[in-house]
PDB file of C-alpha atoms in Angstrom:
ATOM      1  CA  MET D  19     -28.044  -2.680  53.935  1.00 52.00           C
ATOM      2  CA  GLU D  20     -29.843  -5.650  52.394  1.00 65.00           C
ATOM      3  CA  VAL D  21     -26.802  -7.452  51.203  1.00 61.00           C
ATOM      4  CA  VAL D  22     -24.741  -7.458  54.129  1.00 66.00           C
ATOM      5  CA  GLY D  23     -27.819  -8.814  55.942  1.00 74.00           C
ATOM      6  CA  ARG D  24     -27.550 -11.997  53.547  1.00 73.00           C
ATOM      7  CA  LEU D  25     -23.888 -12.184  53.655  1.00 72.00           C
ATOM      8  CA  VAL D  26     -23.694 -12.604  57.177  1.00 80.00           C
ATOM      9  CA  ALA D  27     -26.781 -14.805  57.728  1.00 83.00           C
ATOM     10  CA  MET D  28     -25.104 -17.367  54.763  1.00 83.00           C
ATOM     11  CA  LEU D  29     -21.818 -17.180  56.696  1.00 83.00           C
ATOM     12  CA  ALA D  30     -23.239 -17.861  60.378  1.00 88.00           C
ATOM     13  CA  LEU D  31     -25.067 -21.001  59.155  1.00 87.00           C
ATOM     14  CA  LEU D  32     -22.206 -22.445  56.778  1.00 85.00           C
ATOM     15  CA  LEU D  33     -19.784 -21.512  60.371  1.00 86.00           C
ATOM     16  CA  ALA D  34     -22.987 -23.075  62.354  1.00 90.00           C
ATOM     17  CA  GLY D  35     -22.646 -26.750  60.272  1.00 88.00           C
ATOM     18  CA  THR D  36     -18.622 -26.786  60.442  1.00 86.00           C
ATOM     19  CA  ALA D  37     -19.103 -25.868  64.420  1.00 89.00           C
ATOM     20  CA  LEU D  38     -21.716 -28.350  65.318  1.00 88.00           C
ATOM     21  CA  ARG D  39     -19.601 -31.174  63.456  1.00 85.00           C
ATOM     22  CA  ARG D  40     -16.827 -30.170  65.454  1.00 85.00           C
ATOM     23  CA  GLY D  41     -18.447 -30.030  68.368  1.00 86.00           C
ATOM     24  CA  GLY D  42     -19.806 -33.753  68.380  1.00 84.00           C
ATOM     25  CA  VAL D  43     -23.823 -32.356  67.471  1.00 85.00           C
ATOM     26  CA  LEU D  44     -23.372 -33.723  64.171  1.00 83.00           C
ATOM     27  CA  GLY D  45     -22.520 -36.961  63.825  1.00 84.00           C
ATOM     28  CA  ALA D  46     -22.340 -39.270  61.021  1.00 83.00           C
ATOM     29  CA  GLU D  47     -26.215 -40.399  61.741  1.00 88.00           C
ATOM     30  CA  ARG D  48     -27.255 -36.661  62.417  1.00 87.00           C
ATOM     31  CA  THR D  49     -25.963 -35.324  59.442  1.00 86.00           C
ATOM     32  CA  ALA D  50     -26.762 -37.912  57.141  1.00 87.00           C
ATOM     33  CA  ARG D  51     -30.874 -37.258  58.090  1.00 90.00           C
ATOM     34  CA  LEU D  52     -29.820 -33.476  58.124  1.00 88.00           C
ATOM     35  CA  ASN D  53     -28.679 -33.969  54.503  1.00 88.00           C
ATOM     36  CA  ALA D  54     -31.927 -36.376  53.734  1.00 90.00           C
ATOM     37  CA  LEU D  55     -33.719 -34.003  54.855  1.00 92.00           C
ATOM     38  CA  ALA D  56     -32.614 -31.453  52.916  1.00 91.00           C
ATOM     39  CA  TYR D  57     -32.219 -33.186  49.453  1.00 89.00           C
ATOM     40  CA  TYR D  58     -35.328 -35.646  49.421  1.00 92.00           C
ATOM     41  CA  VAL D  59     -37.970 -33.121  51.418  1.00 93.00           C
ATOM     42  CA  ALA D  60     -37.063 -29.807  51.223  1.00 92.00           C
ATOM     43  CA  LEU D  61     -34.935 -28.991  47.999  1.00 91.00           C
ATOM     44  CA  PRO D  62     -38.419 -31.159  45.827  1.00 93.00           C
ATOM     45  CA  ALA D  63     -40.804 -28.687  47.465  1.00 93.00           C
ATOM     46  CA  VAL D  64     -38.780 -25.862  46.166  1.00 91.00           C
ATOM     47  CA  VAL D  65     -38.689 -27.242  42.803  1.00 92.00           C
ATOM     48  CA  PHE D  66     -42.381 -28.370  42.558  1.00 93.00           C
ATOM     49  CA  VAL D  67     -43.767 -25.415  43.623  1.00 92.00           C
ATOM     50  CA  SER D  68     -41.602 -22.883  41.419  1.00 91.00           C
ATOM     51  CA  THR D  69     -42.308 -25.444  37.948  1.00 90.00           C
ATOM     52  CA  TYR D  70     -46.175 -27.119  38.793  1.00 89.00           C
ATOM     53  CA  ASP D  71     -47.938 -23.623  36.863  1.00 86.00           C
ATOM     54  CA  GLN D  72     -45.485 -23.521  34.286  1.00 86.00           C
ATOM     55  CA  SER D  73     -44.888 -24.281  30.640  1.00 82.00           C
ATOM     56  CA  ALA D  74     -42.110 -26.660  30.272  1.00 82.00           C
ATOM     57  CA  ASP D  75     -41.675 -24.598  26.483  1.00 80.00           C
ATOM     58  CA  GLU D  76     -41.666 -21.040  28.326  1.00 82.00           C
ATOM     59  CA  LEU D  77     -38.980 -22.551  31.114  1.00 86.00           C
ATOM     60  CA  LEU D  78     -36.483 -24.315  28.822  1.00 85.00           C
ATOM     61  CA  SER D  79     -35.792 -22.069  25.202  1.00 90.00           C
ATOM     62  CA  ARG D  80     -32.867 -23.103  22.686  1.00 92.00           C
ATOM     63  CA  ALA D  81     -31.099 -19.508  24.008  1.00 94.00           C
ATOM     64  CA  LEU D  82     -31.036 -21.258  27.504  1.00 95.00           C
ATOM     65  CA  LEU D  83     -29.842 -24.414  26.530  1.00 95.00           C
ATOM     66  CA  VAL D  84     -27.064 -23.323  23.733  1.00 96.00           C
ATOM     67  CA  GLY D  85     -25.518 -20.976  26.824  1.00 96.00           C
ATOM     68  CA  LEU D  86     -25.562 -23.334  29.378  1.00 96.00           C
ATOM     69  CA  ILE D  87     -23.924 -26.160  27.346  1.00 96.00           C
ATOM     70  CA  VAL D  88     -21.530 -22.889  26.097  1.00 97.00           C
ATOM     71  CA  VAL D  89     -20.746 -22.024  29.708  1.00 97.00           C
ATOM     72  CA  MET D  90     -20.139 -25.313  30.974  1.00 96.00           C
ATOM     73  CA  LEU D  91     -18.023 -26.721  28.163  1.00 96.00           C
ATOM     74  CA  GLY D  92     -16.201 -23.235  28.025  1.00 97.00           C
ATOM     75  CA  THR D  93     -15.226 -23.620  31.329  1.00 97.00           C
ATOM     76  CA  ALA D  94     -14.103 -27.377  31.172  1.00 96.00           C
ATOM     77  CA  GLY D  95     -12.045 -26.392  28.090  1.00 96.00           C
ATOM     78  CA  ILE D  96     -10.373 -23.400  29.488  1.00 97.00           C
ATOM     79  CA  ALA D  97      -9.424 -25.691  33.059  1.00 96.00           C
ATOM     80  CA  TRP D  98      -8.244 -28.522  30.792  1.00 95.00           C
ATOM     81  CA  VAL D  99      -5.889 -25.808  29.564  1.00 95.00           C
ATOM     82  CA  VAL D 100      -5.120 -24.184  33.106  1.00 94.00           C
ATOM     83  CA  HIS D 101      -4.230 -27.445  34.390  1.00 93.00           C
ATOM     84  CA  ARG D 102      -2.587 -29.479  31.961  1.00 89.00           C
ATOM     85  CA  ASN D 103       0.790 -29.303  32.901  1.00 86.00           C
ATOM     86  CA  ARG D 104       0.005 -30.616  36.468  1.00 81.00           C
ATOM     87  CA  SER D 105       2.468 -33.155  36.958  1.00 76.00           C
ATOM     88  CA  SER D 106       0.091 -35.518  39.430  1.00 82.00           C
ATOM     89  CA  ARG D 107      -2.822 -37.051  37.426  1.00 85.00           C
ATOM     90  CA  PRO D 108      -5.195 -37.179  40.131  1.00 86.00           C
ATOM     91  CA  ARG D 109      -4.731 -33.909  41.787  1.00 90.00           C
ATOM     92  CA  ARG D 110      -5.154 -32.574  37.899  1.00 92.00           C
ATOM     93  CA  SER D 111      -8.447 -34.582  37.221  1.00 92.00           C
ATOM     94  CA  VAL D 112      -9.653 -33.221  40.557  1.00 93.00           C
ATOM     95  CA  ALA D 113      -8.569 -29.416  39.718  1.00 94.00           C
ATOM     96  CA  VAL D 114      -9.899 -29.829  35.900  1.00 95.00           C
ATOM     97  CA  VAL D 115     -13.595 -30.995  37.071  1.00 95.00           C
ATOM     98  CA  GLN D 116     -13.602 -28.714  40.423  1.00 95.00           C
ATOM     99  CA  SER D 117     -13.076 -25.877  38.392  1.00 96.00           C
ATOM    100  CA  TYR D 118     -16.772 -26.375  36.601  1.00 96.00           C
ATOM    101  CA  HIS D 119     -18.351 -28.845  38.714  1.00 95.00           C
ATOM    102  CA  SER D 120     -21.097 -26.450  40.677  1.00 94.00           C
ATOM    103  CA  ASN D 121     -23.084 -26.839  43.716  1.00 93.00           C
ATOM    104  CA  LEU D 122     -26.485 -26.584  42.064  1.00 93.00           C
ATOM    105  CA  GLY D 123     -28.557 -28.219  44.440  1.00 88.00           C
ATOM    106  CA  TYR D 124     -27.196 -27.157  47.846  1.00 87.00           C
ATOM    107  CA  LEU D 125     -26.030 -23.683  47.450  1.00 88.00           C
ATOM    108  CA  GLY D 126     -27.425 -22.556  43.599  1.00 91.00           C
ATOM    109  CA  LEU D 127     -31.576 -23.421  43.952  1.00 91.00           C
ATOM    110  CA  PRO D 128     -32.292 -23.082  47.488  1.00 90.00           C
ATOM    111  CA  LEU D 129     -30.377 -19.385  47.308  1.00 91.00           C
ATOM    112  CA  VAL D 130     -32.669 -18.692  44.115  1.00 92.00           C
ATOM    113  CA  ALA D 131     -35.571 -19.682  45.400  1.00 89.00           C
ATOM    114  CA  ALA D 132     -35.083 -17.854  48.585  1.00 88.00           C
ATOM    115  CA  THR D 133     -33.802 -14.149  46.834  1.00 89.00           C
ATOM    116  CA  PHE D 134     -36.144 -13.832  43.522  1.00 90.00           C
ATOM    117  CA  ASP D 135     -39.725 -14.529  43.043  1.00 88.00           C
ATOM    118  CA  SER D 136     -41.283 -18.210  41.791  1.00 87.00           C
ATOM    119  CA  GLY D 137     -40.466 -17.304  37.661  1.00 89.00           C
ATOM    120  CA  ILE D 138     -37.037 -17.366  38.304  1.00 93.00           C
ATOM    121  CA  ALA D 139     -36.548 -19.863  40.710  1.00 93.00           C
ATOM    122  CA  ALA D 140     -38.983 -22.277  38.031  1.00 93.00           C
ATOM    123  CA  ILE D 141     -35.859 -21.633  35.569  1.00 95.00           C
ATOM    124  CA  ALA D 142     -33.428 -22.297  38.306  1.00 94.00           C
ATOM    125  CA  SER D 143     -35.060 -25.551  38.525  1.00 94.00           C
ATOM    126  CA  VAL D 144     -35.035 -25.982  34.826  1.00 94.00           C
ATOM    127  CA  ILE D 145     -31.315 -25.476  34.790  1.00 95.00           C
ATOM    128  CA  TYR D 146     -30.587 -27.749  37.788  1.00 94.00           C
ATOM    129  CA  GLY D 147     -32.126 -30.854  35.557  1.00 92.00           C
ATOM    130  CA  VAL D 148     -30.075 -29.503  32.176  1.00 93.00           C
ATOM    131  CA  LEU D 149     -26.534 -28.851  34.436  1.00 93.00           C
ATOM    132  CA  SER D 150     -27.010 -31.990  36.358  1.00 91.00           C
ATOM    133  CA  LEU D 151     -27.274 -34.260  33.149  1.00 89.00           C
ATOM    134  CA  ILE D 152     -23.844 -32.521  31.185  1.00 91.00           C
ATOM    135  CA  GLN D 153     -21.895 -32.228  34.833  1.00 91.00           C
ATOM    136  CA  LEU D 154     -21.827 -36.173  35.320  1.00 86.00           C
ATOM    137  CA  PRO D 155     -20.912 -37.328  32.029  1.00 87.00           C
ATOM    138  CA  LEU D 156     -18.913 -34.815  31.632  1.00 92.00           C
ATOM    139  CA  THR D 157     -16.867 -35.595  35.090  1.00 90.00           C
ATOM    140  CA  ILE D 158     -16.940 -39.251  34.764  1.00 87.00           C
ATOM    141  CA  GLY D 159     -15.280 -39.323  31.625  1.00 87.00           C
ATOM    142  CA  ILE D 160     -12.518 -36.538  33.156  1.00 89.00           C
ATOM    143  CA  PHE D 161     -11.440 -38.659  35.890  1.00 85.00           C
ATOM    144  CA  SER D 162     -11.868 -42.037  33.743  1.00 82.00           C
ATOM    145  CA  LEU D 163      -9.180 -40.024  30.835  1.00 82.00           C
ATOM    146  CA  LEU D 164      -7.062 -39.087  34.126  1.00 78.00           C
ATOM    147  CA  GLY D 165      -7.248 -41.283  37.211  1.00 66.00           C
ATOM    148  CA  SER D 166      -7.706 -45.057  37.784  1.00 57.00           C
ATOM    149  CA  THR D 167     -10.685 -46.558  39.116  1.00 58.00           C
ATOM    150  CA  SER D 168     -13.217 -49.913  39.308  1.00 55.00           C
ATOM    151  CA  THR D 169     -16.108 -47.476  40.175  1.00 58.00           C
ATOM    152  CA  SER D 170     -19.346 -49.187  38.141  1.00 60.00           C
ATOM    153  CA  ILE D 171     -20.474 -46.020  35.977  1.00 65.00           C
ATOM    154  CA  ARG D 172     -23.398 -47.504  35.152  1.00 69.00           C
ATOM    155  CA  GLY D 173     -24.159 -46.934  39.067  1.00 69.00           C
ATOM    156  CA  GLU D 174     -23.761 -43.198  38.931  1.00 68.00           C
ATOM    157  CA  VAL D 175     -25.963 -42.944  36.069  1.00 71.00           C
ATOM    158  CA  ARG D 176     -28.491 -44.797  38.528  1.00 76.00           C
ATOM    159  CA  ARG D 177     -28.118 -42.734  41.004  1.00 76.00           C
ATOM    160  CA  LEU D 178     -28.512 -39.257  38.329  1.00 74.00           C
ATOM    161  CA  LEU D 179     -31.871 -40.851  37.525  1.00 75.00           C
ATOM    162  CA  THR D 180     -33.355 -41.793  40.909  1.00 81.00           C
ATOM    163  CA  ASP D 181     -32.358 -37.854  41.626  1.00 87.00           C
ATOM    164  CA  PRO D 182     -35.561 -36.772  43.472  1.00 89.00           C
ATOM    165  CA  VAL D 183     -34.988 -33.280  42.931  1.00 89.00           C
ATOM    166  CA  LEU D 184     -35.116 -34.236  39.340  1.00 89.00           C
ATOM    167  CA  GLY D 185     -37.953 -36.087  39.820  1.00 91.00           C
ATOM    168  CA  ALA D 186     -39.865 -33.610  41.743  1.00 91.00           C
ATOM    169  CA  LEU D 187     -39.052 -31.316  38.355  1.00 91.00           C
ATOM    170  CA  ALA D 188     -40.316 -33.759  36.248  1.00 90.00           C
ATOM    171  CA  VAL D 189     -43.757 -34.265  38.081  1.00 92.00           C
ATOM    172  CA  GLY D 190     -44.251 -30.358  38.240  1.00 90.00           C
ATOM    173  CA  LEU D 191     -43.580 -29.793  34.676  1.00 88.00           C
ATOM    174  CA  VAL D 192     -46.218 -32.742  33.588  1.00 90.00           C
ATOM    175  CA  VAL D 193     -48.123 -31.460  36.491  1.00 89.00           C
ATOM    176  CA  GLY D 194     -48.142 -27.689  34.422  1.00 83.00           C
ATOM    177  CA  ALA D 195     -48.244 -29.514  31.527  1.00 84.00           C
ATOM    178  CA  VAL D 196     -51.869 -31.079  32.231  1.00 85.00           C
ATOM    179  CA  GLY D 197     -53.138 -28.207  33.684  1.00 82.00           C
ATOM    180  CA  LEU D 198     -54.140 -30.002  36.575  1.00 82.00           C
ATOM    181  CA  VAL D 199     -54.343 -27.492  40.349  1.00 83.00           C
ATOM    182  CA  PRO D 200     -53.198 -29.263  43.109  1.00 87.00           C
ATOM    183  CA  PRO D 201     -55.261 -28.430  46.347  1.00 89.00           C
ATOM    184  CA  SER D 202     -54.013 -25.010  48.150  1.00 89.00           C
ATOM    185  CA  PRO D 203     -53.354 -26.128  51.455  1.00 90.00           C
ATOM    186  CA  ALA D 204     -50.638 -28.543  50.058  1.00 90.00           C
ATOM    187  CA  ILE D 205     -48.812 -25.703  48.013  1.00 91.00           C
ATOM    188  CA  VAL D 206     -49.071 -23.765  50.769  1.00 92.00           C
ATOM    189  CA  GLY D 207     -47.642 -26.638  52.630  1.00 93.00           C
ATOM    190  CA  LEU D 208     -44.734 -27.385  50.423  1.00 90.00           C
ATOM    191  CA  ASP D 209     -43.516 -23.581  50.179  1.00 91.00           C
ATOM    192  CA  ALA D 210     -42.944 -23.626  54.079  1.00 92.00           C
ATOM    193  CA  ILE D 211     -40.887 -26.902  53.771  1.00 91.00           C
ATOM    194  CA  GLY D 212     -38.752 -24.958  51.022  1.00 89.00           C
ATOM    195  CA  THR D 213     -38.431 -22.132  52.771  1.00 89.00           C
ATOM    196  CA  LEU D 214     -36.066 -24.393  55.167  1.00 87.00           C
ATOM    197  CA  ALA D 215     -33.684 -25.425  51.799  1.00 88.00           C
ATOM    198  CA  LEU D 216     -31.383 -22.425  51.855  1.00 86.00           C
ATOM    199  CA  PRO D 217     -30.697 -23.067  55.524  1.00 90.00           C
ATOM    200  CA  LEU D 218     -30.709 -26.702  55.870  1.00 87.00           C
ATOM    201  CA  ALA D 219     -28.126 -27.289  52.840  1.00 86.00           C
ATOM    202  CA  LEU D 220     -25.928 -24.160  54.127  1.00 86.00           C
ATOM    203  CA  ILE D 221     -25.654 -26.110  57.543  1.00 90.00           C
ATOM    204  CA  CYS D 222     -25.017 -29.293  55.548  1.00 87.00           C
ATOM    205  CA  VAL D 223     -22.591 -27.945  53.549  1.00 85.00           C
ATOM    206  CA  GLY D 224     -21.166 -26.580  56.612  1.00 84.00           C
ATOM    207  CA  SER D 225     -20.486 -29.719  58.107  1.00 86.00           C
ATOM    208  CA  SER D 226     -18.943 -31.269  55.400  1.00 81.00           C
ATOM    209  CA  LEU D 227     -16.218 -28.545  54.890  1.00 78.00           C
ATOM    210  CA  ARG D 228     -12.819 -29.952  55.829  1.00 73.00           C
ATOM    211  CA  LEU D 229      -9.585 -28.574  55.628  1.00 68.00           C
ATOM    212  CA  GLY D 230      -6.087 -29.674  55.515  1.00 63.00           C
ATOM    213  CA  SER D 231      -3.207 -28.085  55.852  1.00 56.00           C
ATOM    214  CA  SER D 232      -0.625 -30.698  54.364  1.00 56.00           C
ATOM    215  CA  SER D 233      -2.623 -31.067  51.466  1.00 59.00           C
ATOM    216  CA  LEU D 234      -2.812 -26.895  50.727  1.00 70.00           C
ATOM    217  CA  ASP D 235      -1.636 -26.379  47.272  1.00 78.00           C
ATOM    218  CA  VAL D 236      -1.666 -22.701  47.157  1.00 84.00           C
ATOM    219  CA  GLY D 237      -1.474 -22.506  43.236  1.00 88.00           C
ATOM    220  CA  ALA D 238      -3.435 -24.943  42.399  1.00 90.00           C
ATOM    221  CA  THR D 239      -6.675 -24.132  44.685  1.00 93.00           C
ATOM    222  CA  GLY D 240      -6.036 -20.404  43.610  1.00 94.00           C
ATOM    223  CA  SER D 241      -6.614 -21.646  40.075  1.00 95.00           C
ATOM    224  CA  VAL D 242      -9.758 -23.929  40.686  1.00 96.00           C
ATOM    225  CA  MET D 243     -11.154 -21.065  43.189  1.00 96.00           C
ATOM    226  CA  ALA D 244     -10.682 -18.089  39.752  1.00 96.00           C
ATOM    227  CA  LEU D 245     -12.016 -20.391  37.765  1.00 97.00           C
ATOM    228  CA  LYS D 246     -14.813 -21.480  39.447  1.00 97.00           C
ATOM    229  CA  VAL D 247     -16.213 -18.782  41.231  1.00 96.00           C
ATOM    230  CA  GLY D 248     -14.115 -16.069  38.867  1.00 96.00           C
ATOM    231  CA  CYS D 249     -14.440 -17.080  35.196  1.00 96.00           C
ATOM    232  CA  MET D 250     -17.027 -19.067  35.325  1.00 97.00           C
ATOM    233  CA  PRO D 251     -20.184 -16.891  36.042  1.00 97.00           C
ATOM    234  CA  ALA D 252     -17.863 -14.187  33.710  1.00 97.00           C
ATOM    235  CA  LEU D 253     -18.299 -16.244  31.095  1.00 97.00           C
ATOM    236  CA  ALA D 254     -21.913 -16.743  31.938  1.00 97.00           C
ATOM    237  CA  TRP D 255     -22.288 -12.991  31.733  1.00 97.00           C
ATOM    238  CA  ILE D 256     -20.911 -12.860  28.346  1.00 97.00           C
ATOM    239  CA  VAL D 257     -22.797 -15.626  27.077  1.00 97.00           C
ATOM    240  CA  PHE D 258     -25.979 -14.919  27.934  1.00 96.00           C
ATOM    241  CA  SER D 259     -25.759 -10.788  27.188  1.00 95.00           C
ATOM    242  CA  THR D 260     -24.947 -12.212  23.610  1.00 95.00           C
ATOM    243  CA  LEU D 261     -27.969 -14.289  23.372  1.00 94.00           C
ATOM    244  CA  ALA D 262     -29.963 -11.680  24.847  1.00 84.00           C
ATOM    245  CA  VAL D 263     -32.312 -13.453  26.987  1.00 91.00           C
ATOM    246  CA  ASP D 264     -34.890 -12.308  29.373  1.00 92.00           C
ATOM    247  CA  HIS D 265     -34.368 -11.064  32.951  1.00 94.00           C
ATOM    248  CA  ALA D 266     -35.624 -14.211  34.525  1.00 93.00           C
ATOM    249  CA  VAL D 267     -33.237 -16.577  32.681  1.00 94.00           C
ATOM    250  CA  PHE D 268     -30.340 -14.193  32.981  1.00 96.00           C
ATOM    251  CA  ALA D 269     -30.573 -13.790  37.141  1.00 95.00           C
ATOM    252  CA  ALA D 270     -30.511 -18.104  37.019  1.00 95.00           C
ATOM    253  CA  SER D 271     -27.952 -18.896  34.969  1.00 96.00           C
ATOM    254  CA  ILE D 272     -25.573 -16.189  36.534  1.00 96.00           C
ATOM    255  CA  VAL D 273     -26.775 -17.176  40.205  1.00 96.00           C
ATOM    256  CA  MET D 274     -26.677 -20.960  39.608  1.00 96.00           C
ATOM    257  CA  LEU D 275     -23.131 -20.884  37.074  1.00 96.00           C
ATOM    258  CA  GLY D 276     -21.268 -18.603  40.102  1.00 96.00           C
ATOM    259  CA  THR D 277     -22.142 -21.258  43.012  1.00 95.00           C
ATOM    260  CA  PRO D 278     -18.721 -22.860  44.102  1.00 93.00           C
ATOM    261  CA  THR D 279     -17.903 -26.506  43.871  1.00 94.00           C
ATOM    262  CA  SER D 280     -19.945 -29.190  44.615  1.00 91.00           C
ATOM    263  CA  VAL D 281     -19.012 -31.028  47.390  1.00 87.00           C
ATOM    264  CA  SER D 282     -19.980 -34.090  45.701  1.00 87.00           C
ATOM    265  CA  THR D 283     -16.724 -33.366  43.746  1.00 90.00           C
ATOM    266  CA  TYR D 284     -14.856 -34.704  47.124  1.00 87.00           C
ATOM    267  CA  LEU D 285     -16.810 -37.975  46.927  1.00 84.00           C
ATOM    268  CA  PHE D 286     -16.332 -38.748  43.051  1.00 86.00           C
ATOM    269  CA  ALA D 287     -12.265 -37.899  43.793  1.00 86.00           C
ATOM    270  CA  GLN D 288     -12.796 -40.843  46.682  1.00 83.00           C
ATOM    271  CA  GLU D 289     -14.372 -43.003  44.247  1.00 82.00           C
ATOM    272  CA  PHE D 290     -12.558 -42.064  40.701  1.00 83.00           C
ATOM    273  CA  GLY D 291      -8.999 -42.273  42.248  1.00 83.00           C
ATOM    274  CA  GLY D 292      -8.730 -38.617  42.501  1.00 85.00           C
ATOM    275  CA  ASP D 293      -6.728 -36.661  45.208  1.00 88.00           C
ATOM    276  CA  ALA D 294      -9.660 -36.661  47.636  1.00 86.00           C
ATOM    277  CA  ALA D 295      -7.476 -34.514  50.544  1.00 87.00           C
ATOM    278  CA  PHE D 296      -6.735 -31.779  47.701  1.00 90.00           C
ATOM    279  CA  ALA D 297     -10.972 -31.687  46.136  1.00 90.00           C
ATOM    280  CA  SER D 298     -11.458 -31.461  50.491  1.00 88.00           C
ATOM    281  CA  VAL D 299      -9.579 -28.250  50.363  1.00 90.00           C
ATOM    282  CA  ASN D 300     -10.756 -26.966  46.891  1.00 92.00           C
ATOM    283  CA  VAL D 301     -14.798 -27.421  48.083  1.00 91.00           C
ATOM    284  CA  PHE D 302     -14.001 -25.568  51.344  1.00 89.00           C
ATOM    285  CA  VAL D 303     -12.400 -22.160  49.615  1.00 91.00           C
ATOM    286  CA  THR D 304     -14.618 -22.084  46.798  1.00 93.00           C
ATOM    287  CA  THR D 305     -18.024 -22.416  48.974  1.00 91.00           C
ATOM    288  CA  LEU D 306     -15.978 -19.366  51.980  1.00 89.00           C
ATOM    289  CA  VAL D 307     -15.322 -17.284  49.082  1.00 93.00           C
ATOM    290  CA  SER D 308     -18.566 -17.959  47.147  1.00 91.00           C
ATOM    291  CA  ILE D 309     -20.808 -16.719  50.027  1.00 89.00           C
ATOM    292  CA  VAL D 310     -19.309 -12.951  49.009  1.00 90.00           C
ATOM    293  CA  THR D 311     -19.237 -13.536  44.953  1.00 93.00           C
ATOM    294  CA  LEU D 312     -22.852 -14.670  45.393  1.00 92.00           C
ATOM    295  CA  SER D 313     -24.265 -11.911  46.834  1.00 89.00           C
ATOM    296  CA  LEU D 314     -22.730  -9.465  44.291  1.00 91.00           C
ATOM    297  CA  LEU D 315     -24.054 -11.957  41.710  1.00 93.00           C
ATOM    298  CA  VAL D 316     -27.374 -11.343  43.356  1.00 92.00           C
ATOM    299  CA  VAL D 317     -26.936  -7.778  43.379  1.00 90.00           C
ATOM    300  CA  LEU D 318     -25.971  -7.323  40.237  1.00 92.00           C
ATOM    301  CA  VAL D 319     -28.480  -9.637  38.199  1.00 90.00           C
ATOM    302  CA  GLY D 320     -31.543  -8.206  40.917  1.00 79.00           C
TER     303      GLY D 320
END
């Protein structure tokens, strides 16, 4: 019953974001402000509160690092084989990238923080950091290989290095390493702000979803969906079971890797000469389907 309630609540927030955009309530300026609130305030608060009293050595184990690399590169390799015969290079690049590029910040991290204890949320924060550092160069490499672009790669790297969530992760780990104890009122306040991360993120994602029927390729979109919310978490389950990690690492890894295609892949497609309309459809479909699959994953790992 709890799963059904979570599923309904997540769907309601996602669709509310879409309805608010279509109704004109969330215009470009208000959407940007809402995104900024989630990205620069709520998500960093979640990360700091979950990591400031944790040991970096315990959070980032060799097994976790190996498992994340194997799952990410393994899924990308499978996607390359599955989509290798698509005649359109812009569409092929988008299909490959969206089969592994996960929505870690706007769905994975806030969902883990809202569902599990702070220990698992801390590991999810580290997973966000590690996968962000793997995803970006891999995505840029694939788009550069299959697309045509004049976009500055240096600018994309700068954007990653100034990511406020990664910054909060670094600060939290440093505070934990030196043994500083932040004032209790500050932690309570940040914790309260962090509870807004999931609803804000879902509304932001919902407001960004757009489905254009003229760009619907059932076979290609179905393959992307199957790889992203089906194959990737299944591969993660196999890999992390083989590595025999503890429950916290296992739960955080499965949920984070089971997230849908990131909204940012649509922006990457625009910047790097990919099929942006096709990318928008895939974000829409994988996000809606993932609300169900993520709820099931939470139950299975819980």
